[in-house]
Coordinates of C-alpha atoms in Angstrom, one line a residue:
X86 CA 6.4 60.0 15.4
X87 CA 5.2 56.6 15.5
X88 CA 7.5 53.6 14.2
X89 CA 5.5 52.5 11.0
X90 CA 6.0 56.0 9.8
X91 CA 9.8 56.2 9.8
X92 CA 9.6 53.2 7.5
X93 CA 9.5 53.1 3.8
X94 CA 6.9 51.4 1.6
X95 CA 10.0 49.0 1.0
X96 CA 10.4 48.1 4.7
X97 CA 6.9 47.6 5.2
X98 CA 6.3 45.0 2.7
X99 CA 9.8 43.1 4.3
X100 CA 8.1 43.3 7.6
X101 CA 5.2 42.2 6.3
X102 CA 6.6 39.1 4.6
X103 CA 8.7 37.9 7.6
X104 CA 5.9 38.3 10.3
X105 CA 3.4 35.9 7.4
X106 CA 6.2 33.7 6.2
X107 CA 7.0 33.2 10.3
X108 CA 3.6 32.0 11.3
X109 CA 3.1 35.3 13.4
X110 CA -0.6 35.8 14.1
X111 CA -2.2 39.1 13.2
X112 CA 0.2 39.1 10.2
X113 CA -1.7 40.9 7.9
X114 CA -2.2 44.8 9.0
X115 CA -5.1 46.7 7.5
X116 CA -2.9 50.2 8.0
X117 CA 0.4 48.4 6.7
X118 CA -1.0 47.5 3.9
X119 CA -2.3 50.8 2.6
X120 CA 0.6 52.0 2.9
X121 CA 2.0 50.1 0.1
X122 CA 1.1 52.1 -2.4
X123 CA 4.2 54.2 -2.0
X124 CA 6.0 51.1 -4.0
X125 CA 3.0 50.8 -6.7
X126 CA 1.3 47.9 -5.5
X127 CA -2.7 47.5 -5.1
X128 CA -3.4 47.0 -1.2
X129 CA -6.3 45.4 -2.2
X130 CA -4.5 42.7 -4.5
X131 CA -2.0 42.3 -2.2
X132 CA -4.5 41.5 1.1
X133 CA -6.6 38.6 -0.8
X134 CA -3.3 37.2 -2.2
X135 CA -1.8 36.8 1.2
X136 CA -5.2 35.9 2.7
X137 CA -5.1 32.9 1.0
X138 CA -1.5 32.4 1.7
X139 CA -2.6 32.5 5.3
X140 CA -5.5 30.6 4.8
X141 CA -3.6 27.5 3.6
X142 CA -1.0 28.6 5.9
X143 CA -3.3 27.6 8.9
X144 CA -4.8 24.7 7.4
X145 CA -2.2 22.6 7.9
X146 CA 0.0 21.1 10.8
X147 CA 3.4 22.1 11.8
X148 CA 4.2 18.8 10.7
X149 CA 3.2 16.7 7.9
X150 CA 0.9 16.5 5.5
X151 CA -2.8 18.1 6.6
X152 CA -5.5 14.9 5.6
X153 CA -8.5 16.9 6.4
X154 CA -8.4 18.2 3.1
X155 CA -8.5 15.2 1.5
X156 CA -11.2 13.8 3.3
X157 CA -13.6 17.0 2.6
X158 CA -12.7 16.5 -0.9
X159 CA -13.3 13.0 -1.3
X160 CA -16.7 13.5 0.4
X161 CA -17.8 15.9 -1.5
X162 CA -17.4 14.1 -5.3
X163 CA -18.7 11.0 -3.2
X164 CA -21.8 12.6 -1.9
X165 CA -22.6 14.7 -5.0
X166 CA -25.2 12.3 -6.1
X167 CA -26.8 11.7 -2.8
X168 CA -27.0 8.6 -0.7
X169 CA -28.8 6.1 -3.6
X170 CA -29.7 3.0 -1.3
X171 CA -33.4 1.8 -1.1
X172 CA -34.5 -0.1 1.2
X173 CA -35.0 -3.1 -1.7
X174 CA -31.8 -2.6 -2.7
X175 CA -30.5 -3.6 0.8
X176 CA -32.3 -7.1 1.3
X177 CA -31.6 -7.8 -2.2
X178 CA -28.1 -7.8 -1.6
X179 CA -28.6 -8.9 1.8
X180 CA -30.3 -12.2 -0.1
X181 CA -27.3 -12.7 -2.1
X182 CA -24.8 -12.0 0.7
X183 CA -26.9 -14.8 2.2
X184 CA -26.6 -17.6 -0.6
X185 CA -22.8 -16.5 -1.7
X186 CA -21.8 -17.3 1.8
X187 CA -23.6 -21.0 1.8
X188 CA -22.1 -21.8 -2.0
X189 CA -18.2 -19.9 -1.3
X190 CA -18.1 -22.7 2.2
X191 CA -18.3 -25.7 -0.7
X192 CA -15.5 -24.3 -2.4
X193 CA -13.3 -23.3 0.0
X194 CA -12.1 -24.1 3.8
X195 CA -11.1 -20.7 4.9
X196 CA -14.4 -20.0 7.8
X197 CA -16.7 -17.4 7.4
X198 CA -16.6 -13.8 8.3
X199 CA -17.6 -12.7 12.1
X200 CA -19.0 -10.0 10.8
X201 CA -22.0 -9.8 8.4
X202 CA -21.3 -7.9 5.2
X203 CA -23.4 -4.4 4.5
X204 CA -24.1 -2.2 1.7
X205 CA -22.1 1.3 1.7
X206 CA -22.9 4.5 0.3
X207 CA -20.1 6.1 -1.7
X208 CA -19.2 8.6 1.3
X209 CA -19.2 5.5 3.5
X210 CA -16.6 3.5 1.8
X211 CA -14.3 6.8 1.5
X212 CA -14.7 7.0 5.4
X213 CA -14.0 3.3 5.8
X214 CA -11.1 3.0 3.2
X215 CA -9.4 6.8 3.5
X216 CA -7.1 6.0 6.1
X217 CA -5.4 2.9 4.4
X218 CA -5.1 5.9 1.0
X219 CA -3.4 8.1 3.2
X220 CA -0.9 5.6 4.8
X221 CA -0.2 4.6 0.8
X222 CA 0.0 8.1 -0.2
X223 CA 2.0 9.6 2.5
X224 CA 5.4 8.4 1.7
X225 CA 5.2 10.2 -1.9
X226 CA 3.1 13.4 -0.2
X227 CA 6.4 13.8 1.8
X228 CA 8.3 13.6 -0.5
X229 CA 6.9 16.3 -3.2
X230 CA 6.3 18.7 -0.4
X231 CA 9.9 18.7 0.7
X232 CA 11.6 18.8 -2.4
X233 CA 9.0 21.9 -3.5
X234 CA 10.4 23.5 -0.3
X235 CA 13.5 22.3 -0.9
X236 CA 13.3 23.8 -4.7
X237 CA 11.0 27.3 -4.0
X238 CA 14.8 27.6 -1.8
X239 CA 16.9 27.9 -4.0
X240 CA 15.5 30.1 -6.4
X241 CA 15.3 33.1 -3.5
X242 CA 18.2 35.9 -4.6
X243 CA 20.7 35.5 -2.0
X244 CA 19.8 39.7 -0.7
X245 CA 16.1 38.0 0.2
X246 CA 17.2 35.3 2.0
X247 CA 16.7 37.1 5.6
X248 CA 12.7 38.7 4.2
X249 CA 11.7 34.6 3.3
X250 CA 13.2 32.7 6.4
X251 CA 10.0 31.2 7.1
X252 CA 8.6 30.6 3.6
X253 CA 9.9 26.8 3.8
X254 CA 7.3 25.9 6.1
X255 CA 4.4 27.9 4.3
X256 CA 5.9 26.3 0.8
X257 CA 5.8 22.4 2.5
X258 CA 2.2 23.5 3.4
X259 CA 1.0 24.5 0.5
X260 CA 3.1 21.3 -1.7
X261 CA 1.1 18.9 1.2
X262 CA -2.3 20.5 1.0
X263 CA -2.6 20.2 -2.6
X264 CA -1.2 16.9 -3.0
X265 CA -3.7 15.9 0.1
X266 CA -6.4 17.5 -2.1
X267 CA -5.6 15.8 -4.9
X268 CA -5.6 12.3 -3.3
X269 CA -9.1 13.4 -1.8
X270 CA -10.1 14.3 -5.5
X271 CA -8.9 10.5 -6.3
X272 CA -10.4 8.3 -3.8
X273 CA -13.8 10.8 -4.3
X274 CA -13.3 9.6 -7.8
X275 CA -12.6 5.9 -7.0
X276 CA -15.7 6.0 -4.9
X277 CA -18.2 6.6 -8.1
X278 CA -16.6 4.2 -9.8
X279 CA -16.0 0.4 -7.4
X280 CA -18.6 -2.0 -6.7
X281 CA -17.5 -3.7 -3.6
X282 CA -15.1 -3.6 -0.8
X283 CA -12.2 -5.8 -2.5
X284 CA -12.8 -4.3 -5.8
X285 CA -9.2 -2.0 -6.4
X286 CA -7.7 -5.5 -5.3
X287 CA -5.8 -3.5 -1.7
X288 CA -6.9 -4.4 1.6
X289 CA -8.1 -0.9 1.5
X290 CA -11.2 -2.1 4.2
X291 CA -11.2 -2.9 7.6
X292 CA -10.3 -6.7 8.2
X293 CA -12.9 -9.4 8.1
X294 CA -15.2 -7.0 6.6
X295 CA -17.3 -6.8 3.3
X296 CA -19.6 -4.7 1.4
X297 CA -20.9 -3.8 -1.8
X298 CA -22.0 -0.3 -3.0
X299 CA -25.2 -0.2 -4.5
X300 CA -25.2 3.3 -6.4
X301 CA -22.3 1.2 -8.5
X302 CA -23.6 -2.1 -8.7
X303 CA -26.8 -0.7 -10.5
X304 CA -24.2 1.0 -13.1
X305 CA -21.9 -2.3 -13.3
X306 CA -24.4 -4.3 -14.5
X307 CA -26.2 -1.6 -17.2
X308 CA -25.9 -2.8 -20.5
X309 CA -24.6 -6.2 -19.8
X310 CA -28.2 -8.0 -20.9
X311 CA -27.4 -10.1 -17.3
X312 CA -30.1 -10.3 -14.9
X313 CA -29.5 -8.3 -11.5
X314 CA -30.0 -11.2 -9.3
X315 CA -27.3 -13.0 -11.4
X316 CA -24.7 -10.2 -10.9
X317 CA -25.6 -9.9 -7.4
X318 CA -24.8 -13.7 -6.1
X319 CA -21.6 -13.4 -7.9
X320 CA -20.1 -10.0 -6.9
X321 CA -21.2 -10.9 -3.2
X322 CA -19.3 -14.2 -3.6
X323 CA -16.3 -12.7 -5.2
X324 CA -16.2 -9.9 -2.1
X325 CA -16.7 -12.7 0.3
X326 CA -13.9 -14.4 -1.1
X327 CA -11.6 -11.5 -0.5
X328 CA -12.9 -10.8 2.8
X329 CA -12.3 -14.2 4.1
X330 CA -9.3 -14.5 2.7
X331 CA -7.5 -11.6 4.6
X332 CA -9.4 -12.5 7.7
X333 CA -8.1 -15.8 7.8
X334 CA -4.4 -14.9 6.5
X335 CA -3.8 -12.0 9.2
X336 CA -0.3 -11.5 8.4
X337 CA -1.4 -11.0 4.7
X338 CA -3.0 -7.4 5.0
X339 CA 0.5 -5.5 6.4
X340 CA 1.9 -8.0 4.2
X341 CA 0.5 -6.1 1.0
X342 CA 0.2 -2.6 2.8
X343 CA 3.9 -2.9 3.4
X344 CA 5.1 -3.8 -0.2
X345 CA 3.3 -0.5 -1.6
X346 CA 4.6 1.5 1.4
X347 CA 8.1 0.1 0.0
X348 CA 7.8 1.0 -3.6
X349 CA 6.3 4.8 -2.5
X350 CA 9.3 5.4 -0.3
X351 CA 11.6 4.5 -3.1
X352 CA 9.8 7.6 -5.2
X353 CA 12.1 10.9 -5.8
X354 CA 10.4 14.1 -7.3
X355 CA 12.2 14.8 -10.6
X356 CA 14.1 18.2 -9.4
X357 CA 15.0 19.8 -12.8
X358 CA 10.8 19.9 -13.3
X359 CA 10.3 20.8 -9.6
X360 CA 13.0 23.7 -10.3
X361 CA 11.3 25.1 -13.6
X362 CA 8.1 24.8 -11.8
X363 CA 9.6 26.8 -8.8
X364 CA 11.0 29.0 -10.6
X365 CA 7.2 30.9 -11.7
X366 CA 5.2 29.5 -8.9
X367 CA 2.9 31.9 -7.3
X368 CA 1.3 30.7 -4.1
X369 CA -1.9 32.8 -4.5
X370 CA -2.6 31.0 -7.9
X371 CA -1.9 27.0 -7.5
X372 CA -3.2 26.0 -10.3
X373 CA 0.1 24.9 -12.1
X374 CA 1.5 22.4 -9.2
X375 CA -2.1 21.0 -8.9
X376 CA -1.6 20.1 -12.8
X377 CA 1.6 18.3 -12.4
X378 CA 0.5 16.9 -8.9
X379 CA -2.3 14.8 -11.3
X380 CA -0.7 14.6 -14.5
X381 CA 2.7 12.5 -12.6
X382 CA 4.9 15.0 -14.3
X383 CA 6.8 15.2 -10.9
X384 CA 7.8 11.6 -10.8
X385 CA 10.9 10.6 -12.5
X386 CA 11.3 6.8 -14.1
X387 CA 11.2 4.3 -11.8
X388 CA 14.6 3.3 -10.5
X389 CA 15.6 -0.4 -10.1
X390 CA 14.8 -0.9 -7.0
X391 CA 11.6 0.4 -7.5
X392 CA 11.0 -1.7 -10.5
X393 CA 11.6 -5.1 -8.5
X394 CA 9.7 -3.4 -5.6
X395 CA 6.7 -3.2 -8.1
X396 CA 7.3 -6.7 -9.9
X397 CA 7.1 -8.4 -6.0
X398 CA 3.8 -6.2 -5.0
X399 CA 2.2 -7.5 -9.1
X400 CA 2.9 -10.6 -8.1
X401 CA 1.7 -10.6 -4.6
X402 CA -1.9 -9.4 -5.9
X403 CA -1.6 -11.4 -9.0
X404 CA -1.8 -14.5 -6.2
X405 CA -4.7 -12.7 -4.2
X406 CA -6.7 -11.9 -7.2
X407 CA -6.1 -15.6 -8.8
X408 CA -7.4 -17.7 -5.8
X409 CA -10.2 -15.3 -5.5
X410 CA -11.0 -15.9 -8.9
X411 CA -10.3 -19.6 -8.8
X412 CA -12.7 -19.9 -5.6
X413 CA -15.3 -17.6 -7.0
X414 CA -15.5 -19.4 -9.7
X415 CA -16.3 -22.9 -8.2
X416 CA -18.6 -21.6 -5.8
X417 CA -20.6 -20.0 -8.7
X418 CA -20.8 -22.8 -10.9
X419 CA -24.7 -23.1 -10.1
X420 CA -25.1 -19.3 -12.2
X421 CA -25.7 -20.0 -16.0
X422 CA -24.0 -17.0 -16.5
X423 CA -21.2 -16.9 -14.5
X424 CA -18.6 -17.6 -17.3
X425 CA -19.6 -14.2 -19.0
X426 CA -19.8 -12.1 -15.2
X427 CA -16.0 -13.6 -14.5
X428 CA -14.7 -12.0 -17.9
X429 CA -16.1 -8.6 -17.4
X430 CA -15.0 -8.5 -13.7
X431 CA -11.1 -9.4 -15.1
X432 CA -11.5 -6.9 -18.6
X433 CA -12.6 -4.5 -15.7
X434 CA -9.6 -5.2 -13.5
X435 CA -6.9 -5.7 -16.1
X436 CA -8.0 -2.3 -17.7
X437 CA -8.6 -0.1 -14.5
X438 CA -11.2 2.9 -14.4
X439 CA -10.3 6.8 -14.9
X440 CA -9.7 7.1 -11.3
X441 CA -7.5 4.4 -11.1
X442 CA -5.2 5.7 -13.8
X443 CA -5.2 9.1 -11.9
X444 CA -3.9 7.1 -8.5
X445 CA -1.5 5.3 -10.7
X446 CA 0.2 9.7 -12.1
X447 CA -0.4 10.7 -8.9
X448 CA 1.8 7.9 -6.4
X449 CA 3.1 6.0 -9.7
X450 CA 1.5 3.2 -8.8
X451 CA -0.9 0.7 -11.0
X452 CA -3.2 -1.9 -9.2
X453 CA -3.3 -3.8 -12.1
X454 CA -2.2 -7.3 -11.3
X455 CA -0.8 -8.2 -14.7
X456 CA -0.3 -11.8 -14.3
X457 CA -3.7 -12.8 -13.2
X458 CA -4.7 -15.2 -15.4
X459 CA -1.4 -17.3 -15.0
X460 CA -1.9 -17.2 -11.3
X461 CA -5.2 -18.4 -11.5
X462 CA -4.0 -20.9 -13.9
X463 CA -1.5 -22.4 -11.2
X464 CA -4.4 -22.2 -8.6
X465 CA -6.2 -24.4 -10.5
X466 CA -3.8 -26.4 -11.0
X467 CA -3.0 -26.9 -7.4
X468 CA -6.7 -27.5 -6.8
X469 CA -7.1 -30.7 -9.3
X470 CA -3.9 -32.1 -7.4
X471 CA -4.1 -32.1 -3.8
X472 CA -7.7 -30.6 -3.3
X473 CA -9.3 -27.3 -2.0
X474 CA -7.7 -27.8 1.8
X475 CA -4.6 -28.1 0.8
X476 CA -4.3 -25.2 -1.4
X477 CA -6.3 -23.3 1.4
X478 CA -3.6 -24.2 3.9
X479 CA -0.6 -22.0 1.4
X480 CA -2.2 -19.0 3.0
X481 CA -1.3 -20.1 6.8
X482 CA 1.6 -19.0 7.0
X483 CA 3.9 -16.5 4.8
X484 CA 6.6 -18.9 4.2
X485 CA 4.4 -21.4 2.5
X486 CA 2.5 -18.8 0.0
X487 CA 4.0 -19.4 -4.0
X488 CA 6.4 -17.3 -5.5
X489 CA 7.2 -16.0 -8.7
X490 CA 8.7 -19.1 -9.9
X491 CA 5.6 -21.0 -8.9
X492 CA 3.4 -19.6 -11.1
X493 CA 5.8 -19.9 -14.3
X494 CA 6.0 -23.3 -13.2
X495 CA 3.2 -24.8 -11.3
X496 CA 4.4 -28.4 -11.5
X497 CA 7.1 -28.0 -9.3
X498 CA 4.5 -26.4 -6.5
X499 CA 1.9 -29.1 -7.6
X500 CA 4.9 -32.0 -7.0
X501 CA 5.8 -30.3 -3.3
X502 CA 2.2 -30.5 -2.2
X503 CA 1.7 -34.4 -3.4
X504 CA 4.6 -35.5 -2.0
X505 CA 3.9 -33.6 1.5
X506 CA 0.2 -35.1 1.0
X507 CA 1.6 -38.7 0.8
X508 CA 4.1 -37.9 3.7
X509 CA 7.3 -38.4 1.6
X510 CA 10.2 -35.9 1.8
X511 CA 10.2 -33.4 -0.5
X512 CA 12.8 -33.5 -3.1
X513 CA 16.0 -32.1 -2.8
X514 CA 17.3 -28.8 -4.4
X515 CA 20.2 -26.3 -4.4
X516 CA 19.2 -24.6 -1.6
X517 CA 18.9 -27.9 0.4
X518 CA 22.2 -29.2 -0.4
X519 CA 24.1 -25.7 0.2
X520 CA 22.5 -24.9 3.5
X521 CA 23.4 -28.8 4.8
X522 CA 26.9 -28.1 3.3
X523 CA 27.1 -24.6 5.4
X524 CA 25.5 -26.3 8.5
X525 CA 28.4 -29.2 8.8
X526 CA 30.7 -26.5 7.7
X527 CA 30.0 -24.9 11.3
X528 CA 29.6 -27.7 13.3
X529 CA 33.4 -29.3 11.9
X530 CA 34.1 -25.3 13.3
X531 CA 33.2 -25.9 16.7
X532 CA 34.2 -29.3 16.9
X533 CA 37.8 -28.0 16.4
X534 CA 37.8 -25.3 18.3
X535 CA 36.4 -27.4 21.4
X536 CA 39.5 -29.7 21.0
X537 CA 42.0 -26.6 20.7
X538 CA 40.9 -25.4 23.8
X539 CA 41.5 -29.2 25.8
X540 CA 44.7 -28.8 27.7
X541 CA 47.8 -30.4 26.9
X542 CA 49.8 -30.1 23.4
X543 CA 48.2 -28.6 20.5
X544 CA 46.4 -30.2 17.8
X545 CA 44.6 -33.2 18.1
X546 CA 45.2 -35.6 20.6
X547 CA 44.9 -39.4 20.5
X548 CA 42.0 -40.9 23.1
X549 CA 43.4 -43.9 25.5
X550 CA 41.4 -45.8 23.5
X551 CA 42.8 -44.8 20.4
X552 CA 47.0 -45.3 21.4
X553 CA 45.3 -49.2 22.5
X554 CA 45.8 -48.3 26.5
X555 CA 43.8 -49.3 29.3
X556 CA 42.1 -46.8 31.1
X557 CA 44.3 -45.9 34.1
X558 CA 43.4 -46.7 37.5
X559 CA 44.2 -45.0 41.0
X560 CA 47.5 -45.9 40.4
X561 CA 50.4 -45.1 38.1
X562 CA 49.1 -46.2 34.5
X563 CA 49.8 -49.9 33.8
X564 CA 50.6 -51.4 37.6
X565 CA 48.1 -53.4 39.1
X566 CA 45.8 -51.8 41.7
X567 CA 46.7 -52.2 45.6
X568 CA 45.4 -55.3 47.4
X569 CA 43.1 -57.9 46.8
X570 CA 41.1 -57.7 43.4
X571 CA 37.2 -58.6 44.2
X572 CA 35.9 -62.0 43.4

C-alpha cells in the first residue's frame, strides 16, 4: 500500500502546509490535493489559494524586501499614457535650459552643471529616481514586514505550531511585497504628477543632473493664462538651481538622504492594529493589509525622537528650497511674469499633490518644508549684506550652513558674515567662553600632573631661580669653581 494512502485527509493537508510554508519545491501535489475532499474542502479552491501563496512566495528574496515589484508597478501607472515628448517639445526646453543657465550664472557663484540637462518621460524619471525611494522606504518596509510576521505568530494555536514553522518567512514576503507594491503604486503616481527633477524638494536624481518632464509641464502651466515660453525659462532656472546646488555642496545629498533614513528607522508598526489585522488575514485575499499599507493605519504617533528627527530634516529643506527660491528669483527678474510663476510653484509645494500625501500614510513622512518662506526671508537678507559669494560660500562646508536659530533670527547670521567680510573677530558667545574655560581647565590638568611626576618631594617645588640661588656649577653649590676664572 503506498504511503499517501495510509494517511488521512487531516495529515495530508499538515503535510501539505509544512512542505509550502518551508519553501519546498513541488509543494503543491495534484493527487494530494484531491484527496482533500475527505475533510470537506474544494481541491479546486484550495490549489489557486495556495498557488498564489506560492506565487508571491517565489517572488521574493530570502532576504528583504523584493523591489522588482515596485518597479513593474511604478512603470506601469508611468507609462499608461505613453511616452508624450515631441520633438518641439525637446528644443523648446532645450532653448530655455539654454538661457536659464546664462541668467542663474548672474545670480549665483556656484559653476554650472557638467552635464547638460534633458527632458524625461514619466517611466524615465521613475528609473532614474526609484533607487533613492527604495533606500527611503526600506527602513519602514522592514519594519511592517517583521512585525506582520512577528504578529501572523502569535495568533497560531499553540497545537499548529509544528504544521506553520515556515509561515514566518512566507508572512515577511508577503508584508514586503505589498508594501514594495505600494511604494511602486506611489512613485508611479508621483511620476504623473512632478514637473522637473528637483520638484518633491529630495535629491531623488542622480548628482549634477537636471531635467524636466514634458508630459507635466504641459499640465502645470494649463489654465494659468501664462505663456509657455514664460514657464519654461523659469522652471528650467529653478531645476538648475537645485541641480547646481547639490553638485557643488557634495556632502549635502547624503546629508539630506541620511536625515529621512533617520526619521524612517525611528518608525514602529502600531502592534495592537497589526494584531487585529492578523488576527483575519488571509494570504490568498490581500486586500485588507494593502488598505492599511496606504491609508498609514499601521503607523503609530510619532515619538519624540521622531518628532525632532522631522523638525531637523523641515528645516534642512526649508534652507534648500529658500536659496533656490531666493536665486531663482534674481536670475528671473528679466520675466514679466515671474512674480505670479514663483507663487504657484510655492502654493504647489506648501500644499503637496495626491501622490505626495499617499508617500507622506505610507512612510509617515511629508516633504513639505513648512518654513520656506522665512528661510527665504533670511536668504535675502544675507544677500543685501554681504553679497551673492558670500552667501554662496555657507554651502562649502556643513559646519558653516544656518541653523534653526538662524532663520528665526537672521541678524545674528547677517552680523557673523559682515564681520568675517571686514576681517574682524566674530563676537563672542556662550559657547566661546565655555569651551576656552574647558580648554585651560585641561591644560592647568596637565601642567600639574607634569610637575607631580618631577622627582623629589611632592607638590610643587620652588625653581633655583625662585629660592634667589645661583645656578650651581661643577662644584658643591655656592663655592667657587677650581682654578683660574677666564679673563
Amino acid at each position: 500500500m503506498a504511503d499517501g494512502e495510509d494517511r488521512s485527509p487531516e495529515d495530508e493537508f499538515q503535510e501539505l502546509l509544512r512542505r509550502l510554508l518551508g519553501g519546498q519545491p513541488g509543494a503543491i501535489d495534484p493527487e494530494q490535493l484531491s484527496r482533500l475532499s475527505g475533510m470537506g474542502i474544494d481541491p479546486a479552491m484550495m490549489s489557486a489559494m495556495m498557488q498564489q501563496m506560492q506565487s508571491a512566495f517565489s517572488q521574493a528574496p530570502a532576504e528583504g524586501i523584493s523591489w522588482d515589484i515596485a518597479k513593474r508597478q511604478a512603470l506601469h501607472i508611468a507609462n499608461q499614457e505613453g511616452l508624450g515628448i515631441s520633438s518641439g517639445e525637446r528644443t523648446d526646453l532645450g532653448e530655455a535650459f539654454a538661457l536659464a543657465n546664462l541668467w542663474l550664472s548672474e545670480a549665483t557663484t556656484i559653476s554650472e552643471l557638467t552635464q547638460a540637462p534633458r527632458t524625461l518621460t514619466r517611466g524615465g524619471w521613475v528609473e532614474a529616481t526609484l533607487p533613492v525611494w527604495q533606500e527611503l522606504a526600506e527602513p519602514v518596509a522592514l519594519s511592517i514586514a517583521d512585525a506582520l510576521t512577528a504578529a501572523l505568530n502569535e495568533q497560531v494555536p499553540e497545537e499548529m505550531r509544528a504544521v506553520v514553522q515556515g509561515a514566518g518567512r512566507l508572512m515577511r514576503t508577503v508584508g514586503g511585497s505589498l508594501f514594495a507594491a505600494q511604494l511602486g503604486a506611489v512613485v508611479g503616481r508621483l511620476s504623473t504628477e512632478v514637473v522637473s527633477g528637483g520638484d518633491v524638494g529630495l535629491p531623488v536624481m542622480p548628482a549634477g543632473e537636471a531635467a524636466i518632464l514634458p508630459q507635466n509641464f504641459a499640465d502645470f502651466g494649463r489654465d494659468l493664462g501664462i505663456a509657455d515660453d514664460q514657464l519654461a525659462l523659469y522652471l528650467a532656472t529653478r531645476e538648475l538651481a537645485h541641480a547646481r546646488l547639490f553638485r557643488h555642496a557634495r556632502w549635502l545629498r547624503l546629508h539630506v538622504i541620511s536625515q529621512v533614513t533617520e526619521f524612517a528607522r525611528g518608525i514602529h508598526v502600531d502592534t495592537s492594529a497589526l494584531e487585529d489585522l492578523a488576527s483575519r488575514f488571509d494570504p490568498s485575499q490581500p486586500e485588507e493589509l494593502r488598505q492599511a499599507l496606504e491609508s498609514g493605519a499601521l503607523l503609530p504617533q510619532r515619538s519624540e525622537a521622531q518628532t525632532a528627527a522631522l523638525a531637523r530634516l523641515e528645516n534642512l529643506l526649508a534652507l534648500i528650497e529658500g536659496w533656490v527660491d531666493v536665486v531663482t528669483d534674481a536670475a528671473t527678474a528679466r520675466l514679466p511674469e515671474a512674480d505670479r510663476i514663483a507663487e504657484v510653484v510655492r502654493r504647489r509645494r506648501a500644499v503637496g499633490g495626491p501622490a505626495e500625501q499617499a508617500l507622506g500614510s505610507l512612510v509617515g513622512l511629508e516633504l513639505r518644508p513648512r518654513r520656506l518662506r522665512e528661510a527665504a526671508a533670511m536668504w535675502r537678507a544675507v544677500t543685501d549684506a554681504v553679497g551673492a559669494a558670500d552667501r554662496d560660500g555657507l554651502w562649502d562646508y556643513p559646519d558653516l550652513m544656518p541653523t534653526a536659530e538662524d532663520i528665526d533670527d537672521p541678524a545674528a547670521l547677517v552680523a557673523r558674515l559682515q564681520a568675517r567680510a571686514r576681517g574682524d573677530e566674530p563676537q563672542r558667545d556662550a559657547m566661546d567662553d565655555a569651551l576656552e574655560a574647558l580648554l585651560n581647565q585641561a591644560a592647568s590638568e596637565e601642567a600639574a600632573a607634569d610637575r607631580d611626576e618631577t622627582p623629589g618631594a611632592p607638590g610643587v617645588e620652588a625653581t633655583d631661580a625662585e629660592a634667589g640661588d645661583e645656578p650651581a656649577t661643577d662644584g658643591e653649590a655656592g663655592d667657587e669653581p677650581e682654578g683660574p676664572r677666564p679673563v
